[in-house]
mmCIF file with all atom_site columns, C-alpha atoms in Angstrom:
data_model
loop_
_atom_site.group_PDB
_atom_site.id
_atom_site.type_symbol
_atom_site.label_atom_id
_atom_site.label_alt_id
_atom_site.label_comp_id
_atom_site.label_asym_id
_atom_site.label_entity_id
_atom_site.label_seq_id
_atom_site.pdbx_PDB_ins_code
_atom_site.Cartn_x
_atom_site.Cartn_y
_atom_site.Cartn_z
_atom_site.occupancy
_atom_site.B_iso_or_equiv
_atom_site.pdbx_formal_charge
_atom_site.auth_seq_id
_atom_site.auth_comp_id
_atom_site.auth_asym_id
_atom_site.auth_atom_id
_atom_site.pdbx_PDB_model_num
ATOM 1   C CA . UNK Z 1 1   ? -3.347  35.554  -8.790  1.00 0.00 ? 92  UNK Z CA 1
ATOM 2   C CA . UNK Z 1 2   ? -4.269  35.220  -12.481 1.00 0.00 ? 93  UNK Z CA 1
ATOM 3   C CA . UNK Z 1 3   ? -4.738  31.668  -13.626 1.00 0.00 ? 94  UNK Z CA 1
ATOM 4   C CA . UNK Z 1 4   ? -5.550  30.355  -10.266 1.00 0.00 ? 95  UNK Z CA 1
ATOM 5   C CA . UNK Z 1 5   ? -9.308  31.518  -10.194 1.00 0.00 ? 96  UNK Z CA 1
ATOM 6   C CA . UNK Z 1 6   ? -10.624 28.168  -11.524 1.00 0.00 ? 97  UNK Z CA 1
ATOM 7   C CA . UNK Z 1 7   ? -8.767  26.238  -8.891  1.00 0.00 ? 98  UNK Z CA 1
ATOM 8   C CA . UNK Z 1 8   ? -10.492 25.142  -5.613  1.00 0.00 ? 99  UNK Z CA 1
ATOM 9   C CA . UNK Z 1 9   ? -9.035  26.121  -2.244  1.00 0.00 ? 100 UNK Z CA 1
ATOM 10  C CA . UNK Z 1 10  ? -6.448  23.751  -0.752  1.00 0.00 ? 101 UNK Z CA 1
ATOM 11  C CA . UNK Z 1 11  ? -7.623  21.828  2.372   1.00 0.00 ? 102 UNK Z CA 1
ATOM 12  C CA . UNK Z 1 12  ? -4.708  22.077  4.740   1.00 0.00 ? 103 UNK Z CA 1
ATOM 13  C CA . UNK Z 1 13  ? -3.520  19.263  6.895   1.00 0.00 ? 104 UNK Z CA 1
ATOM 14  C CA . UNK Z 1 14  ? -4.684  20.943  10.208  1.00 0.00 ? 105 UNK Z CA 1
ATOM 15  C CA . UNK Z 1 15  ? -7.801  22.098  11.663  1.00 0.00 ? 106 UNK Z CA 1
ATOM 16  C CA . UNK Z 1 16  ? -8.855  25.173  13.738  1.00 0.00 ? 107 UNK Z CA 1
ATOM 17  C CA . UNK Z 1 17  ? -8.984  24.701  17.554  1.00 0.00 ? 108 UNK Z CA 1
ATOM 18  C CA . UNK Z 1 18  ? -12.815 23.964  17.146  1.00 0.00 ? 109 UNK Z CA 1
ATOM 19  C CA . UNK Z 1 19  ? -12.040 21.167  14.645  1.00 0.00 ? 110 UNK Z CA 1
ATOM 20  C CA . UNK Z 1 20  ? -13.153 23.067  11.609  1.00 0.00 ? 111 UNK Z CA 1
ATOM 21  C CA . UNK Z 1 21  ? -11.173 22.533  8.320   1.00 0.00 ? 112 UNK Z CA 1
ATOM 22  C CA . UNK Z 1 22  ? -8.665  25.095  7.254   1.00 0.00 ? 113 UNK Z CA 1
ATOM 23  C CA . UNK Z 1 23  ? -8.286  26.081  3.631   1.00 0.00 ? 114 UNK Z CA 1
ATOM 24  C CA . UNK Z 1 24  ? -5.736  28.015  1.532   1.00 0.00 ? 115 UNK Z CA 1
ATOM 25  C CA . UNK Z 1 25  ? -6.675  30.060  -1.518  1.00 0.00 ? 116 UNK Z CA 1
ATOM 26  C CA . UNK Z 1 26  ? -5.141  28.758  -4.700  1.00 0.00 ? 117 UNK Z CA 1
ATOM 27  C CA . UNK Z 1 27  ? -1.518  29.917  -5.491  1.00 0.00 ? 118 UNK Z CA 1
ATOM 28  C CA . UNK Z 1 28  ? 1.396   28.619  -7.223  1.00 0.00 ? 119 UNK Z CA 1
ATOM 29  C CA . UNK Z 1 29  ? 2.356   26.407  -4.292  1.00 0.00 ? 120 UNK Z CA 1
ATOM 30  C CA . UNK Z 1 30  ? 5.547   28.252  -3.426  1.00 0.00 ? 121 UNK Z CA 1
ATOM 31  C CA . UNK Z 1 31  ? 4.278   30.378  -0.579  1.00 0.00 ? 122 UNK Z CA 1
ATOM 32  C CA . UNK Z 1 32  ? 5.163   30.017  3.057   1.00 0.00 ? 123 UNK Z CA 1
ATOM 33  C CA . UNK Z 1 33  ? 1.864   28.295  4.026   1.00 0.00 ? 124 UNK Z CA 1
ATOM 34  C CA . UNK Z 1 34  ? 1.952   25.987  0.995   1.00 0.00 ? 125 UNK Z CA 1
ATOM 35  C CA . UNK Z 1 35  ? 5.419   24.802  2.009   1.00 0.00 ? 126 UNK Z CA 1
ATOM 36  C CA . UNK Z 1 36  ? 4.646   24.477  5.499   1.00 0.00 ? 127 UNK Z CA 1
ATOM 37  C CA . UNK Z 1 37  ? 1.541   22.310  4.514   1.00 0.00 ? 128 UNK Z CA 1
ATOM 38  C CA . UNK Z 1 38  ? 3.614   20.076  2.198   1.00 0.00 ? 129 UNK Z CA 1
ATOM 39  C CA . UNK Z 1 39  ? 6.243   19.523  5.039   1.00 0.00 ? 130 UNK Z CA 1
ATOM 40  C CA . UNK Z 1 40  ? 3.323   18.739  7.517   1.00 0.00 ? 131 UNK Z CA 1
ATOM 41  C CA . UNK Z 1 41  ? 1.779   16.251  5.187   1.00 0.00 ? 132 UNK Z CA 1
ATOM 42  C CA . UNK Z 1 42  ? 5.071   14.585  4.469   1.00 0.00 ? 133 UNK Z CA 1
ATOM 43  C CA . UNK Z 1 43  ? 5.683   14.283  8.263   1.00 0.00 ? 134 UNK Z CA 1
ATOM 44  C CA . UNK Z 1 44  ? 2.117   12.943  8.761   1.00 0.00 ? 135 UNK Z CA 1
ATOM 45  C CA . UNK Z 1 45  ? 2.580   10.273  6.015   1.00 0.00 ? 136 UNK Z CA 1
ATOM 46  C CA . UNK Z 1 46  ? 5.905   9.409   7.453   1.00 0.00 ? 137 UNK Z CA 1
ATOM 47  C CA . UNK Z 1 47  ? 4.333   8.926   10.959  1.00 0.00 ? 138 UNK Z CA 1
ATOM 48  C CA . UNK Z 1 48  ? 1.722   6.696   9.363   1.00 0.00 ? 139 UNK Z CA 1
ATOM 49  C CA . UNK Z 1 49  ? 4.381   4.531   7.878   1.00 0.00 ? 140 UNK Z CA 1
ATOM 50  C CA . UNK Z 1 50  ? 6.126   4.125   11.209  1.00 0.00 ? 141 UNK Z CA 1
ATOM 51  C CA . UNK Z 1 51  ? 2.815   3.320   12.826  1.00 0.00 ? 142 UNK Z CA 1
ATOM 52  C CA . UNK Z 1 52  ? 2.327   0.565   10.300  1.00 0.00 ? 143 UNK Z CA 1
ATOM 53  C CA . UNK Z 1 53  ? 5.593   -0.991  11.189  1.00 0.00 ? 144 UNK Z CA 1
ATOM 54  C CA . UNK Z 1 54  ? 4.696   -0.699  14.869  1.00 0.00 ? 145 UNK Z CA 1
ATOM 55  C CA . UNK Z 1 55  ? 1.337   -2.427  14.259  1.00 0.00 ? 146 UNK Z CA 1
ATOM 56  C CA . UNK Z 1 56  ? 2.867   -5.185  12.378  1.00 0.00 ? 147 UNK Z CA 1
ATOM 57  C CA . UNK Z 1 57  ? 5.442   -5.790  15.164  1.00 0.00 ? 148 UNK Z CA 1
ATOM 58  C CA . UNK Z 1 58  ? 2.978   -5.649  17.845  1.00 0.00 ? 149 UNK Z CA 1
ATOM 59  C CA . UNK Z 1 59  ? 0.571   -7.909  16.099  1.00 0.00 ? 150 UNK Z CA 1
ATOM 60  C CA . UNK Z 1 60  ? 3.106   -10.377 15.013  1.00 0.00 ? 151 UNK Z CA 1
ATOM 61  C CA . UNK Z 1 61  ? 4.299   -10.855 18.705  1.00 0.00 ? 152 UNK Z CA 1
ATOM 62  C CA . UNK Z 1 62  ? 0.820   -12.089 19.621  1.00 0.00 ? 153 UNK Z CA 1
ATOM 63  C CA . UNK Z 1 63  ? 1.508   -11.025 23.225  1.00 0.00 ? 154 UNK Z CA 1
ATOM 64  C CA . UNK Z 1 64  ? -0.345  -7.724  23.385  1.00 0.00 ? 155 UNK Z CA 1
ATOM 65  C CA . UNK Z 1 65  ? -2.391  -6.576  26.363  1.00 0.00 ? 156 UNK Z CA 1
ATOM 66  C CA . UNK Z 1 66  ? -5.892  -5.154  25.966  1.00 0.00 ? 157 UNK Z CA 1
ATOM 67  C CA . UNK Z 1 67  ? -4.392  -1.624  26.774  1.00 0.00 ? 158 UNK Z CA 1
ATOM 68  C CA . UNK Z 1 68  ? -1.731  -2.011  24.039  1.00 0.00 ? 159 UNK Z CA 1
ATOM 69  C CA . UNK Z 1 69  ? -4.328  -3.150  21.520  1.00 0.00 ? 160 UNK Z CA 1
ATOM 70  C CA . UNK Z 1 70  ? -6.539  -0.277  22.406  1.00 0.00 ? 161 UNK Z CA 1
ATOM 71  C CA . UNK Z 1 71  ? -3.721  2.326   22.147  1.00 0.00 ? 162 UNK Z CA 1
ATOM 72  C CA . UNK Z 1 72  ? -2.684  0.866   18.768  1.00 0.00 ? 163 UNK Z CA 1
ATOM 73  C CA . UNK Z 1 73  ? -6.287  1.152   17.617  1.00 0.00 ? 164 UNK Z CA 1
ATOM 74  C CA . UNK Z 1 74  ? -6.593  4.796   18.641  1.00 0.00 ? 165 UNK Z CA 1
ATOM 75  C CA . UNK Z 1 75  ? -3.229  5.608   17.015  1.00 0.00 ? 166 UNK Z CA 1
ATOM 76  C CA . UNK Z 1 76  ? -4.053  3.813   13.852  1.00 0.00 ? 167 UNK Z CA 1
ATOM 77  C CA . UNK Z 1 77  ? -7.593  5.528   13.766  1.00 0.00 ? 168 UNK Z CA 1
ATOM 78  C CA . UNK Z 1 78  ? -5.944  8.891   14.105  1.00 0.00 ? 169 UNK Z CA 1
ATOM 79  C CA . UNK Z 1 79  ? -3.324  8.304   11.560  1.00 0.00 ? 170 UNK Z CA 1
ATOM 80  C CA . UNK Z 1 80  ? -6.057  6.811   9.129   1.00 0.00 ? 171 UNK Z CA 1
ATOM 81  C CA . UNK Z 1 81  ? -7.952  10.033  9.627   1.00 0.00 ? 172 UNK Z CA 1
ATOM 82  C CA . UNK Z 1 82  ? -4.834  12.150  8.893   1.00 0.00 ? 173 UNK Z CA 1
ATOM 83  C CA . UNK Z 1 83  ? -3.858  10.161  5.916   1.00 0.00 ? 174 UNK Z CA 1
ATOM 84  C CA . UNK Z 1 84  ? -7.431  10.379  4.548   1.00 0.00 ? 175 UNK Z CA 1
ATOM 85  C CA . UNK Z 1 85  ? -7.331  14.237  4.847   1.00 0.00 ? 176 UNK Z CA 1
ATOM 86  C CA . UNK Z 1 86  ? -3.933  14.323  2.932   1.00 0.00 ? 177 UNK Z CA 1
ATOM 87  C CA . UNK Z 1 87  ? -5.560  12.166  0.155   1.00 0.00 ? 178 UNK Z CA 1
ATOM 88  C CA . UNK Z 1 88  ? -8.582  14.321  0.043   1.00 0.00 ? 179 UNK Z CA 1
ATOM 89  C CA . UNK Z 1 89  ? -6.417  17.495  -0.197  1.00 0.00 ? 180 UNK Z CA 1
ATOM 90  C CA . UNK Z 1 90  ? -4.224  16.042  -2.813  1.00 0.00 ? 181 UNK Z CA 1
ATOM 91  C CA . UNK Z 1 91  ? -6.961  14.484  -4.845  1.00 0.00 ? 182 UNK Z CA 1
ATOM 92  C CA . UNK Z 1 92  ? -8.879  17.782  -4.977  1.00 0.00 ? 183 UNK Z CA 1
ATOM 93  C CA . UNK Z 1 93  ? -5.791  19.499  -6.573  1.00 0.00 ? 184 UNK Z CA 1
ATOM 94  C CA . UNK Z 1 94  ? -5.581  16.783  -9.278  1.00 0.00 ? 185 UNK Z CA 1
ATOM 95  C CA . UNK Z 1 95  ? -6.756  17.832  -12.769 1.00 0.00 ? 186 UNK Z CA 1
ATOM 96  C CA . UNK Z 1 96  ? -10.155 16.303  -13.738 1.00 0.00 ? 187 UNK Z CA 1
ATOM 97  C CA . UNK Z 1 97  ? -9.862  13.094  -16.019 1.00 0.00 ? 188 UNK Z CA 1
ATOM 98  C CA . UNK Z 1 98  ? -10.028 13.735  -19.795 1.00 0.00 ? 189 UNK Z CA 1
ATOM 99  C CA . UNK Z 1 99  ? -12.571 10.872  -19.959 1.00 0.00 ? 190 UNK Z CA 1
ATOM 100 C CA . UNK Z 1 100 ? -15.840 10.023  -18.269 1.00 0.00 ? 191 UNK Z CA 1
ATOM 101 C CA . UNK Z 1 101 ? -15.647 7.068   -15.955 1.00 0.00 ? 192 UNK Z CA 1
ATOM 102 C CA . UNK Z 1 102 ? -17.561 4.153   -17.159 1.00 0.00 ? 193 UNK Z CA 1
ATOM 103 C CA . UNK Z 1 103 ? -20.376 3.343   -14.766 1.00 0.00 ? 194 UNK Z CA 1
ATOM 104 C CA . UNK Z 1 104 ? -21.485 0.080   -16.371 1.00 0.00 ? 195 UNK Z CA 1
ATOM 105 C CA . UNK Z 1 105 ? -20.432 -3.143  -15.008 1.00 0.00 ? 196 UNK Z CA 1
ATOM 106 C CA . UNK Z 1 106 ? -19.139 -5.506  -17.625 1.00 0.00 ? 197 UNK Z CA 1
ATOM 107 C CA . UNK Z 1 107 ? -20.192 -8.771  -15.900 1.00 0.00 ? 198 UNK Z CA 1
ATOM 108 C CA . UNK Z 1 108 ? -17.085 -8.452  -13.663 1.00 0.00 ? 199 UNK Z CA 1
ATOM 109 C CA . UNK Z 1 109 ? -14.546 -8.940  -16.301 1.00 0.00 ? 200 UNK Z CA 1
ATOM 110 C CA . UNK Z 1 110 ? -12.193 -6.154  -15.039 1.00 0.00 ? 201 UNK Z CA 1
ATOM 111 C CA . UNK Z 1 111 ? -8.989  -7.492  -13.548 1.00 0.00 ? 202 UNK Z CA 1
ATOM 112 C CA . UNK Z 1 112 ? -9.451  -5.354  -10.259 1.00 0.00 ? 203 UNK Z CA 1
ATOM 113 C CA . UNK Z 1 113 ? -12.709 -7.275  -9.525  1.00 0.00 ? 204 UNK Z CA 1
ATOM 114 C CA . UNK Z 1 114 ? -10.785 -10.411 -8.768  1.00 0.00 ? 205 UNK Z CA 1
ATOM 115 C CA . UNK Z 1 115 ? -8.607  -10.197 -5.481  1.00 0.00 ? 206 UNK Z CA 1
ATOM 116 C CA . UNK Z 1 116 ? -6.272  -12.772 -7.133  1.00 0.00 ? 207 UNK Z CA 1
ATOM 117 C CA . UNK Z 1 117 ? -5.275  -10.264 -9.722  1.00 0.00 ? 208 UNK Z CA 1
ATOM 118 C CA . UNK Z 1 118 ? -4.033  -7.791  -7.021  1.00 0.00 ? 209 UNK Z CA 1
ATOM 119 C CA . UNK Z 1 119 ? -0.582  -7.446  -6.618  1.00 0.00 ? 210 UNK Z CA 1
ATOM 120 C CA . UNK Z 1 120 ? 0.916   -9.221  -3.773  1.00 0.00 ? 211 UNK Z CA 1
ATOM 121 C CA . UNK Z 1 121 ? 1.844   -6.255  -1.760  1.00 0.00 ? 212 UNK Z CA 1
ATOM 122 C CA . UNK Z 1 122 ? -1.788  -5.030  -1.753  1.00 0.00 ? 213 UNK Z CA 1
ATOM 123 C CA . UNK Z 1 123 ? -3.203  -8.323  -0.536  1.00 0.00 ? 214 UNK Z CA 1
ATOM 124 C CA . UNK Z 1 124 ? -4.398  -8.761  3.107   1.00 0.00 ? 215 UNK Z CA 1
ATOM 125 C CA . UNK Z 1 125 ? -2.136  -10.869 5.122   1.00 0.00 ? 216 UNK Z CA 1
ATOM 126 C CA . UNK Z 1 126 ? -3.829  -13.033 7.752   1.00 0.00 ? 217 UNK Z CA 1
#
């Protein structure tokens, strides 16, 4: 396990029956549990993509019942929590940036400060 001592444990995409996080000690990423976690994360992200399509379809119809809207909200919340967990796990495994982030605000001149500068695909649709 030489060369992995400096890396943090990997947050796995599942929890214990008590809801506590599960971690995997650092490795080269080719072990059984690492591969299982990679497949599980891919499946969770795929499910989130399908749920987004379902939400767009349901909301576009504008004929939902309160029960359908409640179920959609619960499913979206669960999917968002899962996707957030995947993002945290993957982000924790990224190398630290080679620079220090600039904490000073330059009077809002950054392009990402203006919603009009955002790509069209990232904008909220009414």
